[in-house]
Coordinates of C-alpha atoms in Angstrom, one line a residue:
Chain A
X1 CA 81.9 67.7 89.8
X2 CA 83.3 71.3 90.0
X3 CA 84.6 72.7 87.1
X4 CA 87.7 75.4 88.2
X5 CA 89.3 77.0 85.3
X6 CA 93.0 77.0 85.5
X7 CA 93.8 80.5 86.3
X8 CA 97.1 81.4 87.9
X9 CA 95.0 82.4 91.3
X10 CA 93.4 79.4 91.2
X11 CA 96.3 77.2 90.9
X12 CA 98.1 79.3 93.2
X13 CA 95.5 78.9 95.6
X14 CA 95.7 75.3 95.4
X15 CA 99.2 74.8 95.6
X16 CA 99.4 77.2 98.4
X17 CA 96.6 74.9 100.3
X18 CA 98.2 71.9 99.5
X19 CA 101.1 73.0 101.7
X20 CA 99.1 74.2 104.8
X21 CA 102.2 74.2 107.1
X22 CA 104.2 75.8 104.9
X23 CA 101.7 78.6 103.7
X24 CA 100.8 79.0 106.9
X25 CA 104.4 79.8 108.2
X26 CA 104.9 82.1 106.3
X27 CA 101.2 84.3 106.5
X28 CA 102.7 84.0 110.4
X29 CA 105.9 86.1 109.6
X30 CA 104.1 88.1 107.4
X31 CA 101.4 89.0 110.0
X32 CA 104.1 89.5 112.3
X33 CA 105.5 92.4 110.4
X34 CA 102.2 94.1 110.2
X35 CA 101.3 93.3 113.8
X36 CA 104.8 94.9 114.6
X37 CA 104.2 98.1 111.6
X38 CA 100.5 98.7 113.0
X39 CA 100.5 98.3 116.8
X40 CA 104.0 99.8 116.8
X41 CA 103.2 102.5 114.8
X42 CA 99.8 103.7 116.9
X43 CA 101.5 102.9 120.1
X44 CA 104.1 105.8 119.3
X45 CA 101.0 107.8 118.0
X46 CA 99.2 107.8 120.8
X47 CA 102.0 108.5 122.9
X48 CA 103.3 111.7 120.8
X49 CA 99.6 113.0 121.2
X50 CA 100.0 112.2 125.1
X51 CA 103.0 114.6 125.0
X52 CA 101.4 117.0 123.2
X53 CA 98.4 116.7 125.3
X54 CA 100.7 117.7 127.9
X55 CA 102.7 120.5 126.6
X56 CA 99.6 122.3 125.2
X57 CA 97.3 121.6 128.8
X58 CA 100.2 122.3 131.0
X59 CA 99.8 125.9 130.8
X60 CA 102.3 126.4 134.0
X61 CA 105.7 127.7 133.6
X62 CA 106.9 127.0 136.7
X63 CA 104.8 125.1 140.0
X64 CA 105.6 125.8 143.4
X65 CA 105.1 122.8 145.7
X66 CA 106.0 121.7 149.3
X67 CA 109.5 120.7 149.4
X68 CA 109.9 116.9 148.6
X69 CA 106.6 117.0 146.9
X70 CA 108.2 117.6 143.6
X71 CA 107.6 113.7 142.2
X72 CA 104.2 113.5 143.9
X73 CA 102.7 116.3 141.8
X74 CA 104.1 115.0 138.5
X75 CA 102.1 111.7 139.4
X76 CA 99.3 113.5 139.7
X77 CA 99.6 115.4 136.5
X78 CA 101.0 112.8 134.4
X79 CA 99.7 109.6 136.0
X80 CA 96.8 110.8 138.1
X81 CA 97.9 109.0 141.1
X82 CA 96.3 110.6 143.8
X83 CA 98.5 112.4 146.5
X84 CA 97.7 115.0 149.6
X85 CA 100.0 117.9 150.5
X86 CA 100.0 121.4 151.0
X87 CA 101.5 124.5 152.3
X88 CA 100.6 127.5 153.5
X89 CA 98.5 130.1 151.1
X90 CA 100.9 133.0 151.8
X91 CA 103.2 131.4 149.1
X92 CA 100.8 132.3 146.3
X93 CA 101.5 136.2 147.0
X94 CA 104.5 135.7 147.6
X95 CA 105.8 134.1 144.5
X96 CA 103.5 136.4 142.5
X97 CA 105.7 139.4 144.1
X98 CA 108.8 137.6 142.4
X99 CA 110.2 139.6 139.5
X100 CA 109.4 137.8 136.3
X101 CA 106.0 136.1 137.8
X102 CA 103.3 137.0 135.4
X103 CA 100.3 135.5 137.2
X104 CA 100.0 133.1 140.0
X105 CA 97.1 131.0 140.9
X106 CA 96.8 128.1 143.6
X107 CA 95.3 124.6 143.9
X108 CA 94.4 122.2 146.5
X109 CA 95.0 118.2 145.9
X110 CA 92.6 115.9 147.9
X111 CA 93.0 111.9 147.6
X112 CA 90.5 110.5 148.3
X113 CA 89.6 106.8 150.0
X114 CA 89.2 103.6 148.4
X115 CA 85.0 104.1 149.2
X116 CA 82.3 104.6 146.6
X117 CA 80.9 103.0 144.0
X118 CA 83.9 100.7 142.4
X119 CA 86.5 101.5 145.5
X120 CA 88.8 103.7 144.3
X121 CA 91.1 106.9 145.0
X122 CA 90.8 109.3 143.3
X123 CA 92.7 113.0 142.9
X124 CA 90.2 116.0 143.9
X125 CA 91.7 119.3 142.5
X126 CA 90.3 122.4 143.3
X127 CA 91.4 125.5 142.0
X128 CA 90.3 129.5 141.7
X129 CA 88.2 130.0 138.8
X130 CA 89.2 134.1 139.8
X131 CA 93.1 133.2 138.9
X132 CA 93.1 130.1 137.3
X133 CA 94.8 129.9 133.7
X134 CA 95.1 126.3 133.6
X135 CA 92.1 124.4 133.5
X136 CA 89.8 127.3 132.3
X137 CA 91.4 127.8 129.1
X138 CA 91.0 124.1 128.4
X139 CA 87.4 123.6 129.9
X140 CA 86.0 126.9 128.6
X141 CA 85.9 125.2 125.0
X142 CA 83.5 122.2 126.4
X143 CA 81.3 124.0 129.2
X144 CA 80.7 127.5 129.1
X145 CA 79.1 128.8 133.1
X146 CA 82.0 129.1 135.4
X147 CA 81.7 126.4 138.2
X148 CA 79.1 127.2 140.6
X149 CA 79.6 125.4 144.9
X150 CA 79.4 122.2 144.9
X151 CA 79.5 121.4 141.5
X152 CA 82.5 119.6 139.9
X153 CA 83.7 118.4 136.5
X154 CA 84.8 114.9 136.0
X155 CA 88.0 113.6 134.1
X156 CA 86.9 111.2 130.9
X157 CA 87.9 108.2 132.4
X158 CA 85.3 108.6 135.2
X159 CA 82.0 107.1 134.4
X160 CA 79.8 109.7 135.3
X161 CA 77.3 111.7 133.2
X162 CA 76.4 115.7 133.5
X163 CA 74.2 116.2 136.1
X164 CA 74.5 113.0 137.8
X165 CA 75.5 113.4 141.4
X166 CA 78.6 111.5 142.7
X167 CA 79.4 111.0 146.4
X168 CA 83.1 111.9 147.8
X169 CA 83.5 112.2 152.1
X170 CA 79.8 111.7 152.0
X171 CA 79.0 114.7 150.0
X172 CA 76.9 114.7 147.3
X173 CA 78.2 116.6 144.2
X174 CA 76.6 117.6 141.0
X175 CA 78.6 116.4 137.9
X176 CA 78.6 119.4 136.0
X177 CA 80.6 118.5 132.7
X178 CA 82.7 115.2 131.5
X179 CA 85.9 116.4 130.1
X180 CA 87.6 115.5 127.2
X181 CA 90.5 112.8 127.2
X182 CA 93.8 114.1 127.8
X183 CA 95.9 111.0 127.5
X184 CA 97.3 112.8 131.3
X185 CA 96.2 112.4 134.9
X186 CA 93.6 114.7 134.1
X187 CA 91.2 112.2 132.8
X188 CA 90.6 110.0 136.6
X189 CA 90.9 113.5 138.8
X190 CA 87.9 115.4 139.8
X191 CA 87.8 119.8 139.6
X192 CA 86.2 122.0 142.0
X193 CA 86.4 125.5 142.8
X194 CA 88.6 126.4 146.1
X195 CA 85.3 126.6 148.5
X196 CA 84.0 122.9 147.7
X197 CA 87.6 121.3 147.9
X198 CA 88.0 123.4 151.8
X199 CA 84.0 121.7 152.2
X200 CA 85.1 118.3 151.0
X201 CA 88.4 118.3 153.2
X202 CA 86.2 119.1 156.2
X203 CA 84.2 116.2 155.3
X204 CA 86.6 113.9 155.1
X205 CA 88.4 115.0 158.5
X206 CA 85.5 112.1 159.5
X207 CA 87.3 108.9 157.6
X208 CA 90.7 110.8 157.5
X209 CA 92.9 113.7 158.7
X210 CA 93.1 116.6 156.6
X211 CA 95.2 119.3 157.6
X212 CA 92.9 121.5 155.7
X213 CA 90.4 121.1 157.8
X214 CA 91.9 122.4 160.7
X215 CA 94.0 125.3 158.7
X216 CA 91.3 126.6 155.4
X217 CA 94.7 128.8 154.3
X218 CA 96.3 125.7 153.0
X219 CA 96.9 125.2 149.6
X220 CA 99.0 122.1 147.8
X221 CA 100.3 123.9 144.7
X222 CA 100.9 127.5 143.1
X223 CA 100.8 127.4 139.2
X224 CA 103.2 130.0 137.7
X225 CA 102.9 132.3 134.6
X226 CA 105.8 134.2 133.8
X227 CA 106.2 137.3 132.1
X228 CA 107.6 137.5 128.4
X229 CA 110.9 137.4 127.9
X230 CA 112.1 135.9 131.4
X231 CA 114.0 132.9 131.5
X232 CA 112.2 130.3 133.6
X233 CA 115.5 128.9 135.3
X234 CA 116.5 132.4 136.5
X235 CA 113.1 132.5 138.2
X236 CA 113.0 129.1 139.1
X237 CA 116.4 130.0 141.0
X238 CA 115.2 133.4 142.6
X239 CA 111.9 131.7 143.9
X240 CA 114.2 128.8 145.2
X241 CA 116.6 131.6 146.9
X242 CA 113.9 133.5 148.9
X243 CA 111.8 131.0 149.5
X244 CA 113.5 127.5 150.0
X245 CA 114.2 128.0 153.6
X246 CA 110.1 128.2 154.1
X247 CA 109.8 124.8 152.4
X248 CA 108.6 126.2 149.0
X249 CA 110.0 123.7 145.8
X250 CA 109.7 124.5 142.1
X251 CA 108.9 121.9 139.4
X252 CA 109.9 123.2 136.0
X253 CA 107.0 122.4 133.4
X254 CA 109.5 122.0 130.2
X255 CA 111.4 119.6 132.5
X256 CA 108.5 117.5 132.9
X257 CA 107.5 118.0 129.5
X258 CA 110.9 117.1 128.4
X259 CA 111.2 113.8 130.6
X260 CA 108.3 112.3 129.1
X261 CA 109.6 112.9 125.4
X262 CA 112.4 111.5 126.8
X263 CA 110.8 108.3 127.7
X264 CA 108.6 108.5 124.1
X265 CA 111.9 108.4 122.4
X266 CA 113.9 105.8 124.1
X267 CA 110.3 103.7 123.2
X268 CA 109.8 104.9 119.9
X269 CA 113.7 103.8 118.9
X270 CA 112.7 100.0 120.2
X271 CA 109.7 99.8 118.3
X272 CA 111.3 101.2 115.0
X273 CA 114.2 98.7 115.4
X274 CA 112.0 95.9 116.4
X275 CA 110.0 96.3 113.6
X276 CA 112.7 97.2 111.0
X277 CA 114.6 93.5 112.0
X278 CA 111.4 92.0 111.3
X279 CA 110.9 93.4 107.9
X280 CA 114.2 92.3 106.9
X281 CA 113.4 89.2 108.8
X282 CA 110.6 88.8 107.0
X283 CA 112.5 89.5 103.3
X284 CA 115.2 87.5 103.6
X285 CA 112.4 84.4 105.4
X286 CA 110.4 84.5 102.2
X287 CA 112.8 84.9 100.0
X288 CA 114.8 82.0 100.8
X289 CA 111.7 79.7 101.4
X290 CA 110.8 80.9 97.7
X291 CA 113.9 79.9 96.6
X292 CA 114.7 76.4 97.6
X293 CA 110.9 75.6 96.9
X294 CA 111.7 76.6 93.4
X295 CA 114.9 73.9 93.8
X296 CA 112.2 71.4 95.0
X297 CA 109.3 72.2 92.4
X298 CA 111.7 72.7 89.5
X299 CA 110.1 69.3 88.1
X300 CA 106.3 70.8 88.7
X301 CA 107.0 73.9 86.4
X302 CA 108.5 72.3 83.6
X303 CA 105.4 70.0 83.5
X304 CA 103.8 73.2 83.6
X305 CA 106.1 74.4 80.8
X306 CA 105.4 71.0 79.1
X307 CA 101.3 71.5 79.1
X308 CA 102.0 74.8 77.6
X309 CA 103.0 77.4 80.4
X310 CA 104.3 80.1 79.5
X311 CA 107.7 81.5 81.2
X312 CA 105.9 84.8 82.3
X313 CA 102.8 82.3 83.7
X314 CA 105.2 80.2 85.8
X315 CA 106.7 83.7 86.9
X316 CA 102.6 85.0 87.6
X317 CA 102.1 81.5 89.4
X318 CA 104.9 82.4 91.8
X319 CA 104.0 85.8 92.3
X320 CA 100.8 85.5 93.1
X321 CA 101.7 82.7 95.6
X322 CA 103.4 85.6 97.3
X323 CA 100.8 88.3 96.9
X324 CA 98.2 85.9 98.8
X325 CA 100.7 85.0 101.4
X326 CA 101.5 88.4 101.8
X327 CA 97.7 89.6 102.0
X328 CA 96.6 87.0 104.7
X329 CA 99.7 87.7 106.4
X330 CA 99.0 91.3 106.5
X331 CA 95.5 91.5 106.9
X332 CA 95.0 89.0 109.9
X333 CA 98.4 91.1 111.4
X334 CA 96.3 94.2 110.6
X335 CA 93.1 92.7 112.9
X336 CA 95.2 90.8 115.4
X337 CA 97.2 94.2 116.1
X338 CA 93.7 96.2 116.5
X339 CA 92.2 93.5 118.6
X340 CA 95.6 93.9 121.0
X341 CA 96.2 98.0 120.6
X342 CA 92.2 99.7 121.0
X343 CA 90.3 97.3 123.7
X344 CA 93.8 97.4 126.1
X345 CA 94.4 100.7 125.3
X346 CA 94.5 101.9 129.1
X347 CA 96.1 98.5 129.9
X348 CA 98.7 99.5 127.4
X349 CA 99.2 103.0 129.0
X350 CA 99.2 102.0 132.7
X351 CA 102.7 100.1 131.5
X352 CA 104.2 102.5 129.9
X353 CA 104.0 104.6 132.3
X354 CA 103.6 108.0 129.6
X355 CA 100.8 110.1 128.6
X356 CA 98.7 108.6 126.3
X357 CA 95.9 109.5 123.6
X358 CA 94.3 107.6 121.1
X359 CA 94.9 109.6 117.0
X360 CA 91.8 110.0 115.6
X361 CA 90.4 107.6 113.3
X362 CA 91.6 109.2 110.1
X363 CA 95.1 108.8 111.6
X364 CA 94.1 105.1 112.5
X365 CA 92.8 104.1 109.1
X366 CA 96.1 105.8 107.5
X367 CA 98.3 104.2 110.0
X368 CA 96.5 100.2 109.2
X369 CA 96.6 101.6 105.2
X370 CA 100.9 103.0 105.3
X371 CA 101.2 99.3 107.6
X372 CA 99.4 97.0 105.5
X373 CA 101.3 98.5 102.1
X374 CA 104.9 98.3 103.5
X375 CA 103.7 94.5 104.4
X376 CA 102.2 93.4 101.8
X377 CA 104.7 94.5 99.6
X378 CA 107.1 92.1 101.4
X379 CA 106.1 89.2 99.9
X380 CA 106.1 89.8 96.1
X381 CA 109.6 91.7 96.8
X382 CA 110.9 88.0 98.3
X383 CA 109.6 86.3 95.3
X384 CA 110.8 88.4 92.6
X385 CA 114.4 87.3 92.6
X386 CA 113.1 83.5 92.2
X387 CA 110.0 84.8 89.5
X388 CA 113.4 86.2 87.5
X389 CA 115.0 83.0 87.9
X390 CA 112.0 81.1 86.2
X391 CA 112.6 82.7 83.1
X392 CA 116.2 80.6 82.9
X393 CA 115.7 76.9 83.5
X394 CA 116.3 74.6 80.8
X395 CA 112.7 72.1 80.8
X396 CA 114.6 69.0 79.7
X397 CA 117.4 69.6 82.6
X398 CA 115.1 70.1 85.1
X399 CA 112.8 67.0 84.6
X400 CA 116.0 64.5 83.8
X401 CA 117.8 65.5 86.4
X402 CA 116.9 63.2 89.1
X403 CA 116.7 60.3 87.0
Chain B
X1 CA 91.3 65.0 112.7
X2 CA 88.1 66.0 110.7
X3 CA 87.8 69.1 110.3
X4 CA 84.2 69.2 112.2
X5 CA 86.1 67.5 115.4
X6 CA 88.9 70.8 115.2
X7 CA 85.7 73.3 115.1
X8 CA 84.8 71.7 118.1
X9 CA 87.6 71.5 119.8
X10 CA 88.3 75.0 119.2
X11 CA 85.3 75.9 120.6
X12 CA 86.0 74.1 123.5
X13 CA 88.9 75.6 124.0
X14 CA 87.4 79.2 123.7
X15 CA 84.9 78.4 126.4
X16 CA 88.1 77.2 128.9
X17 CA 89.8 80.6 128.1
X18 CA 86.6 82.4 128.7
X19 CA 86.5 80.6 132.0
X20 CA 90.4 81.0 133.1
X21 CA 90.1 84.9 132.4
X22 CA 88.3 85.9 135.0
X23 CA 89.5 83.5 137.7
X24 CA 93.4 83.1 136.6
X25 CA 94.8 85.5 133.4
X26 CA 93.0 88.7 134.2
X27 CA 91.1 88.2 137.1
X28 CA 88.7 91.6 138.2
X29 CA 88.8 94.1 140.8
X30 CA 90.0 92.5 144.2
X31 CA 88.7 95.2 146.9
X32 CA 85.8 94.8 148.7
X33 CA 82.5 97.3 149.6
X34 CA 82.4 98.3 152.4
X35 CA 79.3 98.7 154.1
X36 CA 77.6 100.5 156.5
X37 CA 77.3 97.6 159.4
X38 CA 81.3 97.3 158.3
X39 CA 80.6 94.5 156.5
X40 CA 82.2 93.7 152.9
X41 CA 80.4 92.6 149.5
X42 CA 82.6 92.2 146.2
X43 CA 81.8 94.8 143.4
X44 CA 79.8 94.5 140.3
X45 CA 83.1 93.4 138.4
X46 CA 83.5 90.2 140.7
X47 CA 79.7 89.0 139.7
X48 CA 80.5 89.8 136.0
X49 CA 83.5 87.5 136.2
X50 CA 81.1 84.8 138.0
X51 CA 78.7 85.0 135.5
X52 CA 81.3 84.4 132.7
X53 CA 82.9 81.5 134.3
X54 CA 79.2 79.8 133.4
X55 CA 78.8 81.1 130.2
X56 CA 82.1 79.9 129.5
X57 CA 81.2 76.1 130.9
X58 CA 78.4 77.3 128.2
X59 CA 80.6 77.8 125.6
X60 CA 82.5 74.8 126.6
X61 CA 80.1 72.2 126.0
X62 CA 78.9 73.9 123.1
X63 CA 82.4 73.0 121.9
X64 CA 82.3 69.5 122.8
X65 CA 78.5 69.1 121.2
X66 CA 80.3 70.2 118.3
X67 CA 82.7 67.7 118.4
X68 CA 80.7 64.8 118.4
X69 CA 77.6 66.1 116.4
X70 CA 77.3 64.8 113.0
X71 CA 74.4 66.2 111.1
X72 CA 74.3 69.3 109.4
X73 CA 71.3 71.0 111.0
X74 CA 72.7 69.9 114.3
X75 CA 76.1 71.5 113.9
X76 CA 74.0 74.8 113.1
X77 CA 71.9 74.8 115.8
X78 CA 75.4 74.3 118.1
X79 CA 77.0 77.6 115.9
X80 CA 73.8 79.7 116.7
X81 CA 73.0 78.4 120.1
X82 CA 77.0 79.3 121.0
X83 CA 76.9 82.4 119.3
X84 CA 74.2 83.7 121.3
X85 CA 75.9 82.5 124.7
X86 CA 78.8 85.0 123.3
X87 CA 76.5 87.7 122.9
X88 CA 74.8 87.5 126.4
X89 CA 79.2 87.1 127.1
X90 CA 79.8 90.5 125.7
X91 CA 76.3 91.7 127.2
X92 CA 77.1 91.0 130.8
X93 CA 80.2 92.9 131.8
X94 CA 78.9 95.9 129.0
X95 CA 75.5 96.2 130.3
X96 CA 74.0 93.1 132.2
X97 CA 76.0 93.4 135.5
X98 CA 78.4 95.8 134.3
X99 CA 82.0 96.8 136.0
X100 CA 83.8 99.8 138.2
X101 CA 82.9 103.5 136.8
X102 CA 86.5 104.3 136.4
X103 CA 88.3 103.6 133.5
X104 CA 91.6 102.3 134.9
X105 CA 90.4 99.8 137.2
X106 CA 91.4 96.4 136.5
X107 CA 88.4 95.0 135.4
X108 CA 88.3 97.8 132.7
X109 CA 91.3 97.6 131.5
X110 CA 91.9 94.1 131.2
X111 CA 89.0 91.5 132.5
X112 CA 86.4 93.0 130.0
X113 CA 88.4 93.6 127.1
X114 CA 89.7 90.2 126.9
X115 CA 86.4 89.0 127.6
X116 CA 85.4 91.3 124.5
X117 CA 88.3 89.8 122.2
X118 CA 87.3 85.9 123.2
X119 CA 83.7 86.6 122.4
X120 CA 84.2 88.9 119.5
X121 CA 86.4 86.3 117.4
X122 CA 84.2 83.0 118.9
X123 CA 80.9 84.7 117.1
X124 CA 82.9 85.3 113.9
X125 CA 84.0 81.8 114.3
X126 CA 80.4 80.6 115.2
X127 CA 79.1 82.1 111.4
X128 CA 82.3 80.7 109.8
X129 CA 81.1 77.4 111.4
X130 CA 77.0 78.1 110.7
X131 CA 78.2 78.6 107.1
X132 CA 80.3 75.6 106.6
X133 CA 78.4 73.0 108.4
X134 CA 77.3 72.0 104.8
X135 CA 73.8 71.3 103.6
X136 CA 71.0 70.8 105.8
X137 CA 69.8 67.3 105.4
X138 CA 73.6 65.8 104.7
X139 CA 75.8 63.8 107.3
X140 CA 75.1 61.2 108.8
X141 CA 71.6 60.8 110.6
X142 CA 72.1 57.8 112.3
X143 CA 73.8 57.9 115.1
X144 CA 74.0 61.8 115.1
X145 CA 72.8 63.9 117.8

């Protein structure tokens, strides 16, 4: 037979498998927490990059768009969702003759049809590589020859490898770079320069209308810069005031910007709340179970007393108890948390609706390291008012007092 | 119950989840192709799904095997054999048949990954189960499978 030495992790271990359904409730709570500590805290993670994402590739001040278009360009940028509209070019000189407009530089939005490989729409952008200060900045650091015809870079979340050649309105295009993830409607739209969007909207005037083909001095957007030291409402206002009447619309950047950390913080205050009433939860749980099972096993440690325990042993015995509650608890939280947060990441952001990047994996492994800590420390924290308590029982009381 | 029969009934019960995500929890991509003659063919995610729904029958009976085998050896062949159904699981919608190219279709963001999580945590479960199933040579051989 066996031999186990009596160790306090050993009996510990025993006693803690001898009551399966109540160890087992409790590693529950406990992995509760630390699913709730983990997931909770890379969900807000992710979403603070996803605003920061944002802020720093938004380079816009101020966007010009077709009156009522306002929402249907923030889809795009923050959601991706693909949406047609457009105006005519003239706007772009014009606002750039407003005073306190720096630069100015226009884009075309194409949607296109459910057709393709997997069937779905996606947002064409095309832009001037001449005035552009948007997407340059931020695509200049991956791919360094400007974008030649017919060539176009892909958002991360399209599957499509440089120099691979996707089909859109039946043209073939050259895949000239796979951008990185921006957590923003970035990653499922496709860039062009002005030329190839004005091609591909000629193309698709075969499956759909597109009033670019008929008019090439449409444009759907004009990306403001202003100049220092102008206040972006007062030009907001003054591009609103001469232009409003031609069915020209302004979408604030820092209001978009602000909107979304908006959103982050209503989230971030249910997630903190959630998972602080669980921690308590969790506290108060153990420390009560620990507490009338020391009422109910107050016979079993003055035996242990009687075969020559020490106090500070039967104190170890219940502490450890804890500790390996606490570590299961935590740990299989830990995994169960991973298994929900990484693989349904997009899942996850398509619900909340927010921009949304993944931290790196340094911030990862510090986020399960900070989670599994304030966890696991839970446990012997519950037990340490009933490890005190230990120390004061009277061994002949305790095993004649059911007799 | 012996702890053997709950192995297998877990198992069993993994193989009826892998089956009920692609047809009822998370089912794939709905459109259709369209094709030239204006005809309509599902997409590579719908096959995927089809293929799963057998390797979860698989995974199913492997469950059920387990259940009522007795022998040592026999319950490791049933942990390997099942294993390997997982991997050719994980192998079908990542590079077998495969899914939609874009990232935020529905088969990528929730038929594969839950496929992934089911057949990820059954192959731990199958070495757990390889590794427990006791010495070669022990159980019962009459009557065993």
């Amino acid at each position: 037979m066996k031999q186990l030495s009596l160790t306090t992790y050993v009996i510990a271990l025993n006693n803690l498998r001898r009551k399966k359904g109540r160890s087992l409730s409790l590693i529950l709570l406990s992995a509760l927490f630390s699913f709730m500590l983990f997931g909770g805290a890379i969900l807000i993670k992710s979403l603070e990059n996803g605003v920061t994402s944002l802020s720093n590739r938004l380079g816009a001040d101020i966007m010009a768009v077709p009156y009522g278009y306002e929402a249907d360009l923030q889809s795009a940028l923050l959601r991706g969702e693909p949406s047609t509209f457009y105006f005519d070019s003239g706007v772009t000189d014009d606002v750039a003759g407003i005073e306190g407009v720096q630069r100015t530089s226009p884009q075309i939005y194409i949607a296109t049809l459910r057709a393709g490989c997997c069937s779905y729409p996606i947002q064409l952008i095309g832009y001037d590589p001449e005035t552009d200060f948007i997407i340059q900045p931020w695509l200049s650091s991956q791919v360094g020859d400007p974008l030649a015809e017919g060539d176009i870079y892909v958002g991360s979340s399209i599957n499509a490898e440089p120099g691979q050649m996707l089909k859109f309105f039946g043209i073939t295009f050259r895949v000239a770079a796979r951008l990185d993830k921006t957590g923003m409607g970035f990653d499922t739209s496709v860039f062009m320069n002005l030329d190839t969007a004005r091609k591909a909207a000629r193309e698709s005037e075969r499956l759909q209308e597109n009033p670019v083909a008929q008019d090439e001095n449409l444009i759907s957007s004009v990306m403001i810069k202003l100049a220092n030291g102008y206040d972006v409402k007062e030009v907001a206002n003054r591009i609103l005031q001469a232009y409003a009447l031609e069915g020209v619309h302004v979408v604030v950047a820092k209001n978009v910007i602000s909107d979304v950390s908006g959103s982050l913080n209503g989230l971030t205050v249910y997630i903190v709340i959630l998972a602080a009433v669980l921690g308590v939860l969790s506290v108060v749980v153990l420390g009560v179970v620990f507490s009338v099972t020391f009422s109910e096993r107050r016979k079993e440690f003055s035996l242990y007393r009687v075969l020559g325990a020490t106090k500070g042993k039967l104190a170890g015995l219940v502490m450890m108890e804890s500790v390996l509650i606490s570590l299961a608890g935590s740990l299989s939280g830990i995994a169960a948390a991973a298994l929900v947060v990484f693989p349904f990441s997009t899942y996850i952001q398509s619900i909340v609706n927010l921009p949304y990047l993944q931290p790196s994996v340094g911030v990862i492994l510090a986020a399960a390291g900070i989670s599994f800590l304030i966890s696991f420390l839970t446990g012997p924290l519950a037990a340490l008012c009933t490890a005190l308590k230990l120390g004061k029982f009277e061994i002949y009381t305790a095993i004649r007092e059911n007799e | 119950m012996k702890n053997r029969n709950l192995k297998g009934l877990i198992v069993s019960v993994w193989g009826l989840l892998v089956i009920l995500v692609p047809t009822v929890i998370f089912p794939p991509c709905s459109h259709m192709l369209e094709l030239v003659d204006g005809g309509t063919v599902p997409m590579k995610c719908f096959w995927s799904g089809r293929a799963e729904i057998g390797i979860g029958f698989l995974i199913l009976c492997g469950g059920l095997l387990l259940f009522f085998a007795k022998s040592a050896e026999t319950r490791k062949f049933i942990s390997v054999s099942t294993l390997l159904t997982s991997l050719v699981g994980i192998a079908v919608p990542a590079f077998l048949i495969g899914g939609c190219a874009m990232e935020t279709m529905t088969c990528r963001t929730t038929t594969f990954p839950a496929l992934y999580v089911l057949h990820a945590l059954l192959i731990l479960f199958c070495v757990v189960s390889f590794f427990s199933a006791g010495e070669v040579g022990s159980g019962t051989t009459k009557a065993s499978l």
